[in-house]
Each structure stands twice: as structure tokens, then as C-alpha cells.
mmCIF file of C-alpha atoms in Angstrom:
data_model
loop_
_atom_site.group_PDB
_atom_site.id
_atom_site.type_symbol
_atom_site.label_atom_id
_atom_site.label_comp_id
_atom_site.label_asym_id
_atom_site.label_seq_id
_atom_site.Cartn_x
_atom_site.Cartn_y
_atom_site.Cartn_z
ATOM 1 C CA UNK A 1 -2.684 -25.968 -5.945
ATOM 2 C CA UNK A 2 0.142 -23.859 -7.301
ATOM 3 C CA UNK A 3 3.379 -25.111 -8.804
ATOM 4 C CA UNK A 4 5.676 -23.877 -6.050
ATOM 5 C CA UNK A 5 8.888 -24.632 -7.920
ATOM 6 C CA UNK A 6 7.689 -22.715 -10.974
ATOM 7 C CA UNK A 7 6.568 -19.757 -8.896
ATOM 8 C CA UNK A 8 9.844 -19.525 -6.988
ATOM 9 C CA UNK A 9 11.783 -19.487 -10.264
ATOM 10 C CA UNK A 10 9.732 -16.627 -11.708
ATOM 11 C CA UNK A 11 11.940 -13.725 -12.744
ATOM 12 C CA UNK A 12 10.680 -10.413 -11.387
ATOM 13 C CA UNK A 13 12.015 -7.544 -13.498
ATOM 14 C CA UNK A 14 14.187 -4.853 -11.964
ATOM 15 C CA UNK A 15 12.516 -1.513 -12.648
ATOM 16 C CA UNK A 16 14.338 1.753 -13.260
ATOM 17 C CA UNK A 17 11.957 4.686 -12.929
ATOM 18 C CA UNK A 18 12.363 8.396 -13.503
ATOM 19 C CA UNK A 19 10.463 10.267 -10.812
ATOM 20 C CA UNK A 20 9.207 13.797 -11.400
ATOM 21 C CA UNK A 21 7.222 16.352 -9.452
ATOM 22 C CA UNK A 22 4.253 15.366 -11.599
ATOM 23 C CA UNK A 23 4.539 11.755 -10.391
ATOM 24 C CA UNK A 24 4.707 12.814 -6.749
ATOM 25 C CA UNK A 25 1.724 15.157 -7.137
ATOM 26 C CA UNK A 26 -0.307 12.530 -8.999
ATOM 27 C CA UNK A 27 0.266 10.025 -6.219
ATOM 28 C CA UNK A 28 -0.653 12.536 -3.504
ATOM 29 C CA UNK A 29 -3.848 13.550 -5.315
ATOM 30 C CA UNK A 30 -4.757 9.907 -5.920
ATOM 31 C CA UNK A 31 -4.777 9.168 -2.173
ATOM 32 C CA UNK A 32 -6.765 12.289 -1.312
ATOM 33 C CA UNK A 33 -4.293 15.062 -0.567
ATOM 34 C CA UNK A 34 -5.518 18.510 -1.555
ATOM 35 C CA UNK A 35 -9.215 17.892 -0.957
ATOM 36 C CA UNK A 36 -9.298 20.537 1.782
ATOM 37 C CA UNK A 37 -8.528 23.831 -0.017
ATOM 38 C CA UNK A 38 -7.935 25.613 3.313
ATOM 39 C CA UNK A 39 -5.326 23.204 4.688
ATOM 40 C CA UNK A 40 -2.049 24.751 3.559
ATOM 41 C CA UNK A 41 -0.023 21.861 4.999
ATOM 42 C CA UNK A 42 -1.366 19.593 2.258
ATOM 43 C CA UNK A 43 -0.132 21.958 -0.439
ATOM 44 C CA UNK A 44 3.452 20.868 0.245
ATOM 45 C CA UNK A 45 2.495 17.548 -1.381
ATOM 46 C CA UNK A 46 0.474 18.811 -4.359
ATOM 47 C CA UNK A 47 1.561 22.352 -5.311
ATOM 48 C CA UNK A 48 4.403 22.267 -7.831
ATOM 49 C CA UNK A 49 5.314 25.882 -7.013
ATOM 50 C CA UNK A 50 6.357 24.849 -3.500
ATOM 51 C CA UNK A 51 9.306 22.886 -2.144
ATOM 52 C CA UNK A 52 7.496 19.650 -2.920
ATOM 53 C CA UNK A 53 7.539 16.668 -0.542
ATOM 54 C CA UNK A 54 6.662 13.060 -1.360
ATOM 55 C CA UNK A 55 4.036 11.154 0.611
ATOM 56 C CA UNK A 56 5.871 8.282 2.386
ATOM 57 C CA UNK A 57 3.380 5.673 1.186
ATOM 58 C CA UNK A 58 4.413 6.467 -2.406
ATOM 59 C CA UNK A 59 7.077 3.824 -1.779
ATOM 60 C CA UNK A 60 4.509 1.178 -2.747
ATOM 61 C CA UNK A 61 4.346 2.443 -6.357
ATOM 62 C CA UNK A 62 8.000 3.385 -6.915
ATOM 63 C CA UNK A 63 9.941 0.821 -8.948
ATOM 64 C CA UNK A 64 6.769 -1.266 -9.170
ATOM 65 C CA UNK A 65 7.298 -4.373 -11.358
ATOM 66 C CA UNK A 66 3.659 -4.553 -12.412
ATOM 67 C CA UNK A 67 1.307 -7.484 -11.940
ATOM 68 C CA UNK A 68 3.997 -10.104 -12.511
ATOM 69 C CA UNK A 69 1.875 -12.778 -10.806
ATOM 70 C CA UNK A 70 -0.552 -12.490 -13.723
ATOM 71 C CA UNK A 71 2.050 -13.734 -16.197
ATOM 72 C CA UNK A 72 1.778 -17.282 -17.535
ATOM 73 C CA UNK A 73 5.261 -18.203 -16.298
ATOM 74 C CA UNK A 74 4.267 -17.633 -12.647
ATOM 75 C CA UNK A 75 1.850 -20.576 -12.669
ATOM 76 C CA UNK A 76 -0.635 -18.530 -10.622
ATOM 77 C CA UNK A 77 -4.293 -17.943 -11.437
ATOM 78 C CA UNK A 78 -4.600 -14.129 -11.396
ATOM 79 C CA UNK A 79 -8.127 -14.398 -9.953
ATOM 80 C CA UNK A 80 -6.718 -16.178 -6.883
ATOM 81 C CA UNK A 81 -4.473 -13.304 -5.845
ATOM 82 C CA UNK A 82 -5.467 -11.342 -2.737
ATOM 83 C CA UNK A 83 -3.308 -8.697 -1.059
ATOM 84 C CA UNK A 84 -3.190 -9.599 2.633
ATOM 85 C CA UNK A 85 -0.606 -7.406 4.358
ATOM 86 C CA UNK A 86 1.590 -4.432 3.517
ATOM 87 C CA UNK A 87 4.545 -2.816 5.250
ATOM 88 C CA UNK A 88 6.810 0.079 4.338
ATOM 89 C CA UNK A 89 10.100 1.068 5.932
ATOM 90 C CA UNK A 90 11.559 4.492 5.098
ATOM 91 C CA UNK A 91 15.293 5.067 5.401
ATOM 92 C CA UNK A 92 15.601 8.319 3.439
ATOM 93 C CA UNK A 93 13.145 10.849 1.999
ATOM 94 C CA UNK A 94 11.590 9.669 -1.246
ATOM 95 C CA UNK A 95 12.618 11.705 -4.296
ATOM 96 C CA UNK A 96 10.374 14.033 -6.259
ATOM 97 C CA UNK A 97 12.998 14.510 -8.971
ATOM 98 C CA UNK A 98 15.461 11.797 -9.958
ATOM 99 C CA UNK A 99 15.737 8.110 -10.786
ATOM 100 C CA UNK A 100 15.078 5.099 -8.593
ATOM 101 C CA UNK A 101 15.494 1.359 -9.058
ATOM 102 C CA UNK A 102 13.041 -1.144 -7.618
ATOM 103 C CA UNK A 103 14.354 -4.651 -6.936
ATOM 104 C CA UNK A 104 11.606 -7.089 -5.988
ATOM 105 C CA UNK A 105 12.162 -10.654 -4.822
ATOM 106 C CA UNK A 106 10.237 -13.523 -3.278
ATOM 107 C CA UNK A 107 11.270 -13.991 0.341
ATOM 108 C CA UNK A 108 9.016 -16.892 1.279
ATOM 109 C CA UNK A 109 6.194 -19.225 0.274
ATOM 110 C CA UNK A 110 4.045 -20.879 2.940
ATOM 111 C CA UNK A 111 1.679 -23.791 2.364
ATOM 112 C CA UNK A 112 -1.578 -23.545 4.349
ATOM 113 C CA UNK A 113 -2.645 -27.073 3.354
ATOM 114 C CA UNK A 114 -4.646 -28.782 0.615
ATOM 115 C CA UNK A 115 -7.692 -26.716 -0.296
ATOM 116 C CA UNK A 116 -6.308 -23.742 1.593
ATOM 117 C CA UNK A 117 -4.276 -20.769 0.553
ATOM 118 C CA UNK A 118 -0.598 -20.338 -0.091
ATOM 119 C CA UNK A 119 1.060 -17.262 1.365
ATOM 120 C CA UNK A 120 3.598 -15.522 -0.830
ATOM 121 C CA UNK A 121 6.001 -13.097 0.829
ATOM 122 C CA UNK A 122 7.758 -10.479 -1.277
ATOM 123 C CA UNK A 123 10.160 -7.621 -0.641
ATOM 124 C CA UNK A 124 10.958 -4.605 -2.791
ATOM 125 C CA UNK A 125 14.091 -2.532 -2.157
ATOM 126 C CA UNK A 126 14.036 0.972 -3.623
ATOM 127 C CA UNK A 127 17.432 2.527 -4.244
ATOM 128 C CA UNK A 128 18.645 5.828 -5.633
ATOM 129 C CA UNK A 129 19.807 5.048 -9.177
ATOM 130 C CA UNK A 130 22.686 7.536 -8.981
ATOM 131 C CA UNK A 131 24.149 6.522 -5.602
ATOM 132 C CA UNK A 132 22.638 3.077 -4.924
ATOM 133 C CA UNK A 133 21.607 4.397 -1.493
ATOM 134 C CA UNK A 134 18.716 2.428 -0.042
ATOM 135 C CA UNK A 135 15.662 4.694 0.226
ATOM 136 C CA UNK A 136 12.887 2.364 1.320
ATOM 137 C CA UNK A 137 11.861 -1.254 1.690
ATOM 138 C CA UNK A 138 8.320 -2.518 1.128
ATOM 139 C CA UNK A 139 7.114 -5.963 2.181
ATOM 140 C CA UNK A 140 3.908 -7.688 1.117
ATOM 141 C CA UNK A 141 2.019 -10.830 2.032
ATOM 142 C CA UNK A 142 -0.096 -12.178 -0.814
ATOM 143 C CA UNK A 143 -2.828 -14.803 -0.382
ATOM 144 C CA UNK A 144 -3.057 -17.257 -3.279
ATOM 145 C CA UNK A 145 -6.517 -18.706 -2.738
ATOM 146 C CA UNK A 146 -6.647 -22.449 -3.296
ATOM 147 C CA UNK A 147 -2.903 -22.505 -3.827
ATOM 148 C CA UNK A 148 -2.026 -24.721 -0.857
ATOM 149 C CA UNK A 149 -1.226 -28.414 -0.857
ATOM 150 C CA UNK A 150 2.204 -28.398 -2.507
ATOM 151 C CA UNK A 151 3.865 -29.467 0.735
ATOM 152 C CA UNK A 152 6.170 -27.513 3.011
ATOM 153 C CA UNK A 153 7.343 -23.940 2.992
ATOM 154 C CA UNK A 154 10.150 -22.343 1.053
ATOM 155 C CA UNK A 155 12.403 -19.320 1.022
ATOM 156 C CA UNK A 156 12.912 -17.139 4.048
ATOM 157 C CA UNK A 157 9.679 -18.203 5.758
ATOM 158 C CA UNK A 158 10.184 -21.723 7.175
ATOM 159 C CA UNK A 159 7.263 -21.502 9.590
ATOM 160 C CA UNK A 160 4.066 -19.598 10.320
ATOM 161 C CA UNK A 161 3.967 -15.838 10.106
ATOM 162 C CA UNK A 162 4.324 -13.865 13.323
ATOM 163 C CA UNK A 163 1.014 -12.762 14.837
ATOM 164 C CA UNK A 164 -0.478 -9.523 13.608
ATOM 165 C CA UNK A 165 -0.132 -6.411 15.725
ATOM 166 C CA UNK A 166 -3.061 -6.212 18.151
ATOM 167 C CA UNK A 167 -4.756 -2.826 18.410
ATOM 168 C CA UNK A 168 -5.924 -1.757 21.891
ATOM 169 C CA UNK A 169 -9.405 -2.786 22.991
ATOM 170 C CA UNK A 170 -10.179 0.670 24.367
ATOM 171 C CA UNK A 171 -11.539 3.588 22.353
ATOM 172 C CA UNK A 172 -9.047 5.262 19.998
ATOM 173 C CA UNK A 173 -7.262 8.431 21.081
ATOM 174 C CA UNK A 174 -7.803 10.114 17.711
ATOM 175 C CA UNK A 175 -10.127 9.671 14.751
ATOM 176 C CA UNK A 176 -9.545 11.083 11.256
ATOM 177 C CA UNK A 177 -12.262 10.912 8.590
ATOM 178 C CA UNK A 178 -11.116 11.229 4.973
ATOM 179 C CA UNK A 179 -13.566 10.973 2.101
ATOM 180 C CA UNK A 180 -12.710 9.103 -1.065
ATOM 181 C CA UNK A 181 -14.079 10.240 -4.408
ATOM 182 C CA UNK A 182 -16.221 8.212 -6.858
ATOM 183 C CA UNK A 183 -13.483 8.398 -9.516
ATOM 184 C CA UNK A 184 -10.564 7.848 -7.140
ATOM 185 C CA UNK A 185 -9.734 4.302 -8.311
ATOM 186 C CA UNK A 186 -9.476 5.566 -11.896
ATOM 187 C CA UNK A 187 -7.016 8.222 -10.759
ATOM 188 C CA UNK A 188 -4.990 5.824 -8.604
ATOM 189 C CA UNK A 189 -4.601 3.435 -11.556
ATOM 190 C CA UNK A 190 -2.374 6.042 -13.227
ATOM 191 C CA UNK A 191 0.321 5.219 -10.645
ATOM 192 C CA UNK A 192 0.836 1.914 -12.480
ATOM 193 C CA UNK A 193 -1.637 -0.442 -10.765
ATOM 194 C CA UNK A 194 -3.843 -1.095 -13.783
ATOM 195 C CA UNK A 195 -5.986 -4.041 -12.611
ATOM 196 C CA UNK A 196 -9.395 -3.869 -14.335
ATOM 197 C CA UNK A 197 -11.070 -4.864 -11.067
ATOM 198 C CA UNK A 198 -10.827 -1.189 -10.126
ATOM 199 C CA UNK A 199 -12.406 0.172 -13.309
ATOM 200 C CA UNK A 200 -14.551 -2.346 -15.215
ATOM 201 C CA UNK A 201 -17.971 -3.139 -13.672
ATOM 202 C CA UNK A 202 -18.116 -6.489 -15.488
ATOM 203 C CA UNK A 203 -14.754 -7.587 -14.074
ATOM 204 C CA UNK A 204 -15.812 -6.464 -10.604
ATOM 205 C CA UNK A 205 -19.073 -8.442 -10.845
ATOM 206 C CA UNK A 206 -17.164 -11.526 -12.006
ATOM 207 C CA UNK A 207 -15.005 -11.202 -8.882
ATOM 208 C CA UNK A 208 -18.096 -11.002 -6.681
ATOM 209 C CA UNK A 209 -18.339 -7.249 -6.130
ATOM 210 C CA UNK A 210 -21.331 -5.080 -7.050
ATOM 211 C CA UNK A 211 -19.058 -2.456 -8.574
ATOM 212 C CA UNK A 212 -15.333 -1.664 -8.962
ATOM 213 C CA UNK A 213 -13.434 -1.451 -5.696
ATOM 214 C CA UNK A 214 -10.699 0.892 -4.528
ATOM 215 C CA UNK A 215 -7.144 -0.428 -4.625
ATOM 216 C CA UNK A 216 -6.069 -1.740 -1.238
ATOM 217 C CA UNK A 217 -2.868 0.250 -1.598
ATOM 218 C CA UNK A 218 -4.928 3.391 -2.208
ATOM 219 C CA UNK A 219 -6.653 2.777 1.134
ATOM 220 C CA UNK A 220 -3.142 2.280 2.554
ATOM 221 C CA UNK A 221 -2.234 5.751 1.269
ATOM 222 C CA UNK A 222 -5.385 7.287 2.755
ATOM 223 C CA UNK A 223 -4.472 5.793 6.138
ATOM 224 C CA UNK A 224 -0.931 7.166 5.772
ATOM 225 C CA UNK A 225 -2.460 10.601 5.153
ATOM 226 C CA UNK A 226 -4.529 10.282 8.341
ATOM 227 C CA UNK A 227 -1.494 9.231 10.383
ATOM 228 C CA UNK A 228 0.614 12.111 9.086
ATOM 229 C CA UNK A 229 -2.161 14.523 10.035
ATOM 230 C CA UNK A 230 -2.826 13.114 13.500
ATOM 231 C CA UNK A 231 0.657 12.168 14.685
ATOM 232 C CA UNK A 232 3.244 14.087 12.660
ATOM 233 C CA UNK A 233 1.757 17.468 11.680
ATOM 234 C CA UNK A 234 2.261 16.488 8.026
ATOM 235 C CA UNK A 235 6.025 15.939 8.462
ATOM 236 C CA UNK A 236 6.780 12.881 6.307
ATOM 237 C CA UNK A 237 10.398 12.725 7.491
ATOM 238 C CA UNK A 238 9.100 11.498 10.847
ATOM 239 C CA UNK A 239 7.522 8.296 9.523
ATOM 240 C CA UNK A 240 9.807 5.274 9.738
ATOM 241 C CA UNK A 241 7.576 2.210 9.467
ATOM 242 C CA UNK A 242 3.940 1.493 8.708
ATOM 243 C CA UNK A 243 2.227 -1.879 8.469
ATOM 244 C CA UNK A 244 -1.321 -3.209 8.306
ATOM 245 C CA UNK A 245 -3.623 -6.005 7.197
ATOM 246 C CA UNK A 246 -6.284 -5.594 4.535
ATOM 247 C CA UNK A 247 -9.577 -6.910 5.892
ATOM 248 C CA UNK A 248 -12.324 -5.711 3.496
ATOM 249 C CA UNK A 249 -12.678 -3.699 0.279
ATOM 250 C CA UNK A 250 -13.514 -0.010 0.010
ATOM 251 C CA UNK A 251 -15.852 1.278 -2.674
ATOM 252 C CA UNK A 252 -14.846 4.617 -4.243
ATOM 253 C CA UNK A 253 -16.894 7.415 -2.724
ATOM 254 C CA UNK A 254 -16.935 5.961 0.787
ATOM 255 C CA UNK A 255 -15.413 7.704 3.803
ATOM 256 C CA UNK A 256 -12.440 6.040 5.483
ATOM 257 C CA UNK A 257 -12.304 6.633 9.225
ATOM 258 C CA UNK A 258 -8.851 5.932 10.653
ATOM 259 C CA UNK A 259 -8.891 5.161 14.378
ATOM 260 C CA UNK A 260 -5.520 5.914 15.981
ATOM 261 C CA UNK A 261 -3.921 5.228 19.346
ATOM 262 C CA UNK A 262 -0.952 7.157 20.715
ATOM 263 C CA UNK A 263 1.219 4.027 20.827
ATOM 264 C CA UNK A 264 1.125 3.896 16.995
ATOM 265 C CA UNK A 265 -1.687 1.366 16.675
ATOM 266 C CA UNK A 266 -4.412 2.068 14.142
ATOM 267 C CA UNK A 267 -7.220 0.554 12.086
ATOM 268 C CA UNK A 268 -9.662 1.960 9.577
ATOM 269 C CA UNK A 269 -13.327 1.440 8.746
ATOM 270 C CA UNK A 270 -15.727 2.795 6.167
ATOM 271 C CA UNK A 271 -18.260 5.054 7.843
ATOM 272 C CA UNK A 272 -21.164 4.245 5.528
ATOM 273 C CA UNK A 273 -21.093 0.482 6.235
ATOM 274 C CA UNK A 274 -19.273 0.485 9.605
ATOM 275 C CA UNK A 275 -16.969 -2.162 8.146
ATOM 276 C CA UNK A 276 -13.326 -2.522 9.223
ATOM 277 C CA UNK A 277 -11.259 -2.371 6.037
ATOM 278 C CA UNK A 278 -7.733 -2.012 7.442
ATOM 279 C CA UNK A 279 -6.722 -3.737 10.669
ATOM 280 C CA UNK A 280 -3.785 -4.556 12.935
ATOM 281 C CA UNK A 281 -2.066 -1.346 11.884
ATOM 282 C CA UNK A 282 1.108 -0.017 13.445
ATOM 283 C CA UNK A 283 3.106 3.090 12.611
ATOM 284 C CA UNK A 284 6.467 4.150 14.008
ATOM 285 C CA UNK A 285 7.431 7.791 14.413
ATOM 286 C CA UNK A 286 10.833 8.331 16.106
#
């Protein structure tokens, strides 16, 4: 059981970040852009000689406060933390040159009962440091395994979460296969998500995995890539919202197949194991 009062009082640092073309290119490469040398549309995200464009899912790493739940003052066992859901909302194009500020806060804490999980809801608002214009909002649901039993719910989430988006039961309208690389987790870590679970075989084995796993948010970025290709002709300005649930890990080197419906629904599975790894996805293109 977690100490809910202690967790809710945890100070999450405000992060000011200088963003450069190098940062935008690193992120794009780390989620698989540029793997097809004949697809010129991808070069707009990775070629610094072009009028560079940021991948919309880069919002998850901008102004990132780090693994603050792993600090002693949070009262949370770092091994209990599991990323359950992720959403991004884009209001303006993300910068490839400038400064941003990330302001993260807890928006809710839900008790799933003694012996069960606690659900932690967080929100990060990314603003332009020069103008204070709101660029993007990211929202996360974090499972704290074994954290339930403290009694009640707190913050902006007084009751159960709304049901997840249901994908259609019929066959998808489009399918996009994107391969991940064996070293992709090591590259993605350079965006600031430095959890050893994604690099150290011993840590991965201790967590119950046969080898290091890919970051869930890297899989999120791969799915964003697939959606941009299938629904927006690689025009990131068209993406407004994207949300999904994480359902299983991806191992670096596996192929992520994103199954897409024209109403914006999507899910993803790894081809090699036919395992659904991202589910209940929805993307909004105006």
C-alpha cells in the first residue's frame, strides 16, 4: 500500500529545456524514422539540411521531469510502477529550435482496493518559454502495483476511469508494419528516459523479462509514425490527439504492426509473437 498523502505532496520539478534540431532528429531516429532510404517524406523529420519538422509524439519527452516516482520522497516502490495509458493533445507545432517549459502535476489518485493497484493520473503542459503559449498537453495513467488499500480516491479523479476506446471488431482498413532495431532502446534512452530496464539484462531478468524491453513510449512513437503514414501523408500538423493503452512489452528487434481503421481507431501487435502490445488506440485528425 502506498502512502497517498505523501505521494500527493511530492514536488514534481518544472523543467526548462532548450530544443535543437539535433534533439528533434534524435527523437525521430529513435522511433524509427529514416529506416527507408527511399521514402523522402521521412527526411523532413531527420535531415538537418531540410526545413525540419518535429514528430508529434515527441511531446512525451519534451520538458520531461525524469523518473520522479523513483525518488524516496514519493513513497513509491520503483519496481511497482507500470505505464498503463498515454495521451497527447497538440495545440501548436512542436519546436525544433527554441526553449520549452514542462509543468507536470498529479491530477488524480484512485484506489483499486487492498492488494490491488493504485492508479496515478498525471498531466504535463508544455509551453513555449518565450511566449508562454501552450503547445501540447500529455496525460498518463500509471499503475502502482500493490499500491491500493489506502482508502478512497483523491485529486481530479473521484471515481472510476472512463472506459477505454473500443476498436472495431471487423478487420482493419489499413496495416502498417514498422521494424524496430536491436539497439533501439539504447538509442531511445538518449531522449531522457534512462530506466535500466531497457538496457541492463540483469535488471530486465529481475523484472521478469528474458532481456531488456523497448520503452512503452518508444512503441507509442512507432505507432504515431504508422498513423502519420497511413492517415496524414506525413503531415504532423494534422494530428490533434492520440491515445492508447499499453498491453504488453515489445522486445527490440521485433516488428510492430499497427492496425488502423478509418474512424481513427488503432491497435498494434508484434508480428513475431502475434501479441497485442498497444490497444484501445484512437487518433484524431481534423
